[in-house]
C-alpha positions as a Python dict, from the first residue, in 0.01 Angstrom:
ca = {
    (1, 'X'): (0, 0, 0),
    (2, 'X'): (-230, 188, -241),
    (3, 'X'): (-559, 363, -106),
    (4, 'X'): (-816, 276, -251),
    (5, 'X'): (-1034, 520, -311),
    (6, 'X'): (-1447, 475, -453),
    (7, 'X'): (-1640, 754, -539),
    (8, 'X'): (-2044, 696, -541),
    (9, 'X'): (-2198, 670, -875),
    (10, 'X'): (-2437, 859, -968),
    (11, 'X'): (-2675, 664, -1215),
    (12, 'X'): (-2990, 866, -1368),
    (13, 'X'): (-3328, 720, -1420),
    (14, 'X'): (-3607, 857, -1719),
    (15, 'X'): (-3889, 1012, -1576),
    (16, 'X'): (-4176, 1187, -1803),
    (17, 'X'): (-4089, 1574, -1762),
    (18, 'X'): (-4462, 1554, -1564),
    (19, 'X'): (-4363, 1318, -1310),
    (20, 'X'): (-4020, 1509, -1244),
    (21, 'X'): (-4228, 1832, -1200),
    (22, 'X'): (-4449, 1646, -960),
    (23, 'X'): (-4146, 1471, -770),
    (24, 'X'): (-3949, 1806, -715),
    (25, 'X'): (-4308, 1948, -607),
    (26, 'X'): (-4353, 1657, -326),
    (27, 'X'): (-3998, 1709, -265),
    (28, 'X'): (-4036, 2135, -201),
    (29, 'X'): (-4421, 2021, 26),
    (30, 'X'): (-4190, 1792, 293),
    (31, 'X'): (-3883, 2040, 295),
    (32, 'X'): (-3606, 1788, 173),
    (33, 'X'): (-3447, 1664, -219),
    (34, 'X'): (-3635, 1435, -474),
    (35, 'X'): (-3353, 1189, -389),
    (36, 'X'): (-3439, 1187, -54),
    (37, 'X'): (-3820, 1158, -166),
    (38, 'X'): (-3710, 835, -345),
    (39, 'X'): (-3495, 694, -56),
    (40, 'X'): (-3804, 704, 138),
    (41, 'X'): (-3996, 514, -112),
    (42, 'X'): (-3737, 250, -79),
    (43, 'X'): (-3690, 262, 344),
    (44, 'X'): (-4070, 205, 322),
    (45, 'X'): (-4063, -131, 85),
    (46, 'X'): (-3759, -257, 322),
    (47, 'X'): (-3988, -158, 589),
    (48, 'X'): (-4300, -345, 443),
    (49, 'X'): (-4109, -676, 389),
    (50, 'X'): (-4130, -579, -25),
    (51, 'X'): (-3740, -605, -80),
    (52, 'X'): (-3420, -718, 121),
    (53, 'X'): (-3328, -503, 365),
    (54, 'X'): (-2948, -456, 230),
    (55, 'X'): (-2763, -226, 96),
    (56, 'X'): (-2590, -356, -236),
    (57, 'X'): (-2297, -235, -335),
    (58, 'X'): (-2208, -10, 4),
    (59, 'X'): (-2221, -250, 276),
    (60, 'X'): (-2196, -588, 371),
    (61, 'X'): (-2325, -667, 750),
    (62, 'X'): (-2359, -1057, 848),
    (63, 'X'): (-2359, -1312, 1150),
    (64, 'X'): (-2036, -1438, 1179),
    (65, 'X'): (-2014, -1620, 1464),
    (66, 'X'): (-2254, -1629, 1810),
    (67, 'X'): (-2069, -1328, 1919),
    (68, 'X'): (-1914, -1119, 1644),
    (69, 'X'): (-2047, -937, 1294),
    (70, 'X'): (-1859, -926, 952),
    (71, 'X'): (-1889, -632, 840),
    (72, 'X'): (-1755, -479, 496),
    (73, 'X'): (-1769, -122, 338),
    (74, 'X'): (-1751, -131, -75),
    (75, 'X'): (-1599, -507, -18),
    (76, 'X'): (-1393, -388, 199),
    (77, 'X'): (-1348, -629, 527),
    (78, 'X'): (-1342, -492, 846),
    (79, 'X'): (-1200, -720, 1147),
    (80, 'X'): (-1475, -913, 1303),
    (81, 'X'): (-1682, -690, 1513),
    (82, 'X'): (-1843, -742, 1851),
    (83, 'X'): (-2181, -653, 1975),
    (84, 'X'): (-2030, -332, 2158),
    (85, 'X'): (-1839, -266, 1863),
    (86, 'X'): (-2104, -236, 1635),
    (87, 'X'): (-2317, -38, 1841),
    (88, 'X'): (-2014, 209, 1911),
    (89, 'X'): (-1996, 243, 1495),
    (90, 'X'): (-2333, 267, 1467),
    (91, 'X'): (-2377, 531, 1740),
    (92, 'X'): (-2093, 759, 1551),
    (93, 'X'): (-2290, 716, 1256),
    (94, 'X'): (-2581, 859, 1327),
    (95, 'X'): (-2397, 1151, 1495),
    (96, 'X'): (-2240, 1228, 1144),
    (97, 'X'): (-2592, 1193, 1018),
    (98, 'X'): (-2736, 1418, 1275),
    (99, 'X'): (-2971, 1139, 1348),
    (100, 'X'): (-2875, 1127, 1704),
    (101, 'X'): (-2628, 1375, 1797),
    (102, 'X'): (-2368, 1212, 2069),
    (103, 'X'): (-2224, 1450, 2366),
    (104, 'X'): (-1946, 1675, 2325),
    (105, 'X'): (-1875, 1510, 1969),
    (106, 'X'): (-1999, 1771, 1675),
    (107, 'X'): (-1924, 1703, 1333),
    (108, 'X'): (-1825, 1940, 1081),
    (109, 'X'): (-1741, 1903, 725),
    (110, 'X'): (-1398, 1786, 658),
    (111, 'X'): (-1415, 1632, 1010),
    (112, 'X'): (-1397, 1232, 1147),
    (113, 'X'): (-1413, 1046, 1431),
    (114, 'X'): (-1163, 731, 1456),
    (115, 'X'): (-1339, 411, 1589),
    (116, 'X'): (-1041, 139, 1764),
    (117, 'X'): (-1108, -225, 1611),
    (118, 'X'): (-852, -376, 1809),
    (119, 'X'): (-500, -439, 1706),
    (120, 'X'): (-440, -101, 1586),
    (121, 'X'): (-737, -136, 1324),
    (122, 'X'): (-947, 199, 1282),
    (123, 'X'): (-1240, 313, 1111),
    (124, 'X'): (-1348, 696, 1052),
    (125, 'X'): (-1665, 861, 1002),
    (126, 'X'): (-1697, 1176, 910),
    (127, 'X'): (-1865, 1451, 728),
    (128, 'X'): (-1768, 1588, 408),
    (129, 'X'): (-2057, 1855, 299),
    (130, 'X'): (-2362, 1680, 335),
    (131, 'X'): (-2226, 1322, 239),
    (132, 'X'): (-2088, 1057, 576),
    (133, 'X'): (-1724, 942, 475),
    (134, 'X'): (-1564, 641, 558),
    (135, 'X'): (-1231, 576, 619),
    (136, 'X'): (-1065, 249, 723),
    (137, 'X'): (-712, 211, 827),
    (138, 'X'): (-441, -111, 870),
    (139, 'X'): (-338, -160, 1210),
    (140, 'X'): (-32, -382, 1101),
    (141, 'X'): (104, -111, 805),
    (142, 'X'): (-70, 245, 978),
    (143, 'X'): (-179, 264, 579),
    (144, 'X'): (-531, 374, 490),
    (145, 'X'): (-691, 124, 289),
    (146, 'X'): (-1008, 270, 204),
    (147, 'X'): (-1163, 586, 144),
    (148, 'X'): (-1524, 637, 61),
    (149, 'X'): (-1821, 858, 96),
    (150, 'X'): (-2205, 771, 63),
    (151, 'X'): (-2539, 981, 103),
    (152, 'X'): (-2682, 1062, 494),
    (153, 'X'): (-2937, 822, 422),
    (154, 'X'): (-2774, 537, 333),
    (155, 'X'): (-2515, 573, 652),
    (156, 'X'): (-2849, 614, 837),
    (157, 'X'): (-2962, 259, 692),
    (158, 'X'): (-2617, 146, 734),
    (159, 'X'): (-2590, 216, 1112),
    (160, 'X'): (-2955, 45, 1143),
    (161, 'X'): (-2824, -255, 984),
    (162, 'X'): (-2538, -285, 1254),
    (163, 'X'): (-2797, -254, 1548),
    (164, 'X'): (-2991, -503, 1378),
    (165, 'X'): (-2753, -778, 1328),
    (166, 'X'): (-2591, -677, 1652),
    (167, 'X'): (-2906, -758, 1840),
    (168, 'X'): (-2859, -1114, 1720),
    (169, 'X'): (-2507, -1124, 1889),
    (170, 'X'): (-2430, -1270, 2237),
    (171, 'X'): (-2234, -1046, 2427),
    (172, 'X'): (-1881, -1076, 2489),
    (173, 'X'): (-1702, -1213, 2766),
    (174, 'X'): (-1342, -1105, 2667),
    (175, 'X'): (-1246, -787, 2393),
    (176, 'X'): (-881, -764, 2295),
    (177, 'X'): (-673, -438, 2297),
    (178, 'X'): (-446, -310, 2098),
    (179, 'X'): (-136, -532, 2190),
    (180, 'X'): (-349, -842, 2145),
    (181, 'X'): (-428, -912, 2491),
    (182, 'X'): (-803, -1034, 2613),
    (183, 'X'): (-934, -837, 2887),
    (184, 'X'): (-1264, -874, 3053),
    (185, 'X'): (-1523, -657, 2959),
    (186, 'X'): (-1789, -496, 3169),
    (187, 'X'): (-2045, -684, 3093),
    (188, 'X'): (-1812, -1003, 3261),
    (189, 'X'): (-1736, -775, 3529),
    (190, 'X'): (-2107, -788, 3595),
    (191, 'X'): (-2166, -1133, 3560),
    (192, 'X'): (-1931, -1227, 3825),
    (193, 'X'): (-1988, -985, 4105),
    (194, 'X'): (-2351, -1063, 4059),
    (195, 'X'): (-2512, -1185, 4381),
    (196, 'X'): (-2846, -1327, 4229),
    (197, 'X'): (-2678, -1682, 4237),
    (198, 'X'): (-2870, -1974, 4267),
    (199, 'X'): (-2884, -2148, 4563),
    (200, 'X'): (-2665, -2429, 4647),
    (201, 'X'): (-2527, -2352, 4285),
    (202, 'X'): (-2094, -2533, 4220),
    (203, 'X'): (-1884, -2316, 4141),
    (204, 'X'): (-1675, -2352, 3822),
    (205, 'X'): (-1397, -2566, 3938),
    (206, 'X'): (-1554, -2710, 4245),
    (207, 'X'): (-1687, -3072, 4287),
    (208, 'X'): (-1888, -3221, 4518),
}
């Protein structure tokens, strides 16, 4: 199986040499990049309801189902994700980012976490210089079927996006593992050794 590998384009807009000089100068007051000034700009419309809050061309994230996301990275599918599953991406993400730094797990470039999907399926983040990678291999061939790399601010977005659409999801009664078997997870572990049951409540299976 071939890798396939995308690279993010770089694409160059005209400004008048006196608005570039007064971009890189708001840029140098607030201590970060004139891209970065512009990404802003464009985080604030999403924010404001001006424009779709999407990222075109990077990511896919949708409702599926009542309980699981698809999810793709440069139209590349992931397996159907769960609400924990999401949140477990997202959380990795922003640790790359240095958004929100998770314990004992320090990224440095060249580094990547691996993220189980079930069946074998895996998805890395990681750090290459200042740019989040992404990495996404076949549990059925062990082949890596992606390999792509965006800016800290669009992971950022990206990992907001998952929480978001996650939020929407019930939570899951069963997750598979590797082998393909359904376990219970802990949040069904709670539900039935809770003892707020209503009164005089059947049980499933009983009759009266």
């Amino acid at each position: 199986m071939t890798t396939r590998t995308v690279k993010p384009i770089q694409s160059s807009v005209g400004l008048p040499a006196e608005r570039l000089a007064q971009l890189r100068a708001l840029a140098d007051r607030h201590g970060v990049s004139a891209v970065e000034i512009v990404e802003r700009v464009i985080r604030s419309a999403v924010e404001a309801g001006e424009i779709e809050d999407t990222l075109p061309g990077f990511a896919e994230v949708a409702v599926a189902d009542d309980d699981v996301l698809f999810v793709s990275i440069r139209e590349a599918s992931l397996p159907l994700l769960n609400r924990d599953q999401a949140h477990l991406i997202a959380a990795v993400i922003d640790a790359a980012t240095g958004t929100t730094p998770l314990l004992n797990l320090e990224f440095k470039s060249g580094t990547a976490m691996g993220i189980p999907l079930g069946y074998g399926h895996k998805l890395y983040v990681g750090r290459h210089a200042k740019a989040v990678t992404f990495t996404i291999v076949d549990g059925k061939t062990g082949e890596t079927t992606l390999r792509t790399a965006t800016t800290a601010s669009i992971a950022t977005d990206f990992a907001r996006l998952l929480r978001k659409n996650a939020a929407e999801l019930v939570r899951p009664v069963f997750q598979l593992t590797d082998d393909g078997s359904a376990v219970p997870t802990v949040f069904f572990r709670r539900l039935v050794s809770d003892e707020t049951t209503a009164p005089n409540a059947t049980a499933i299976g009983e009759t009266r």
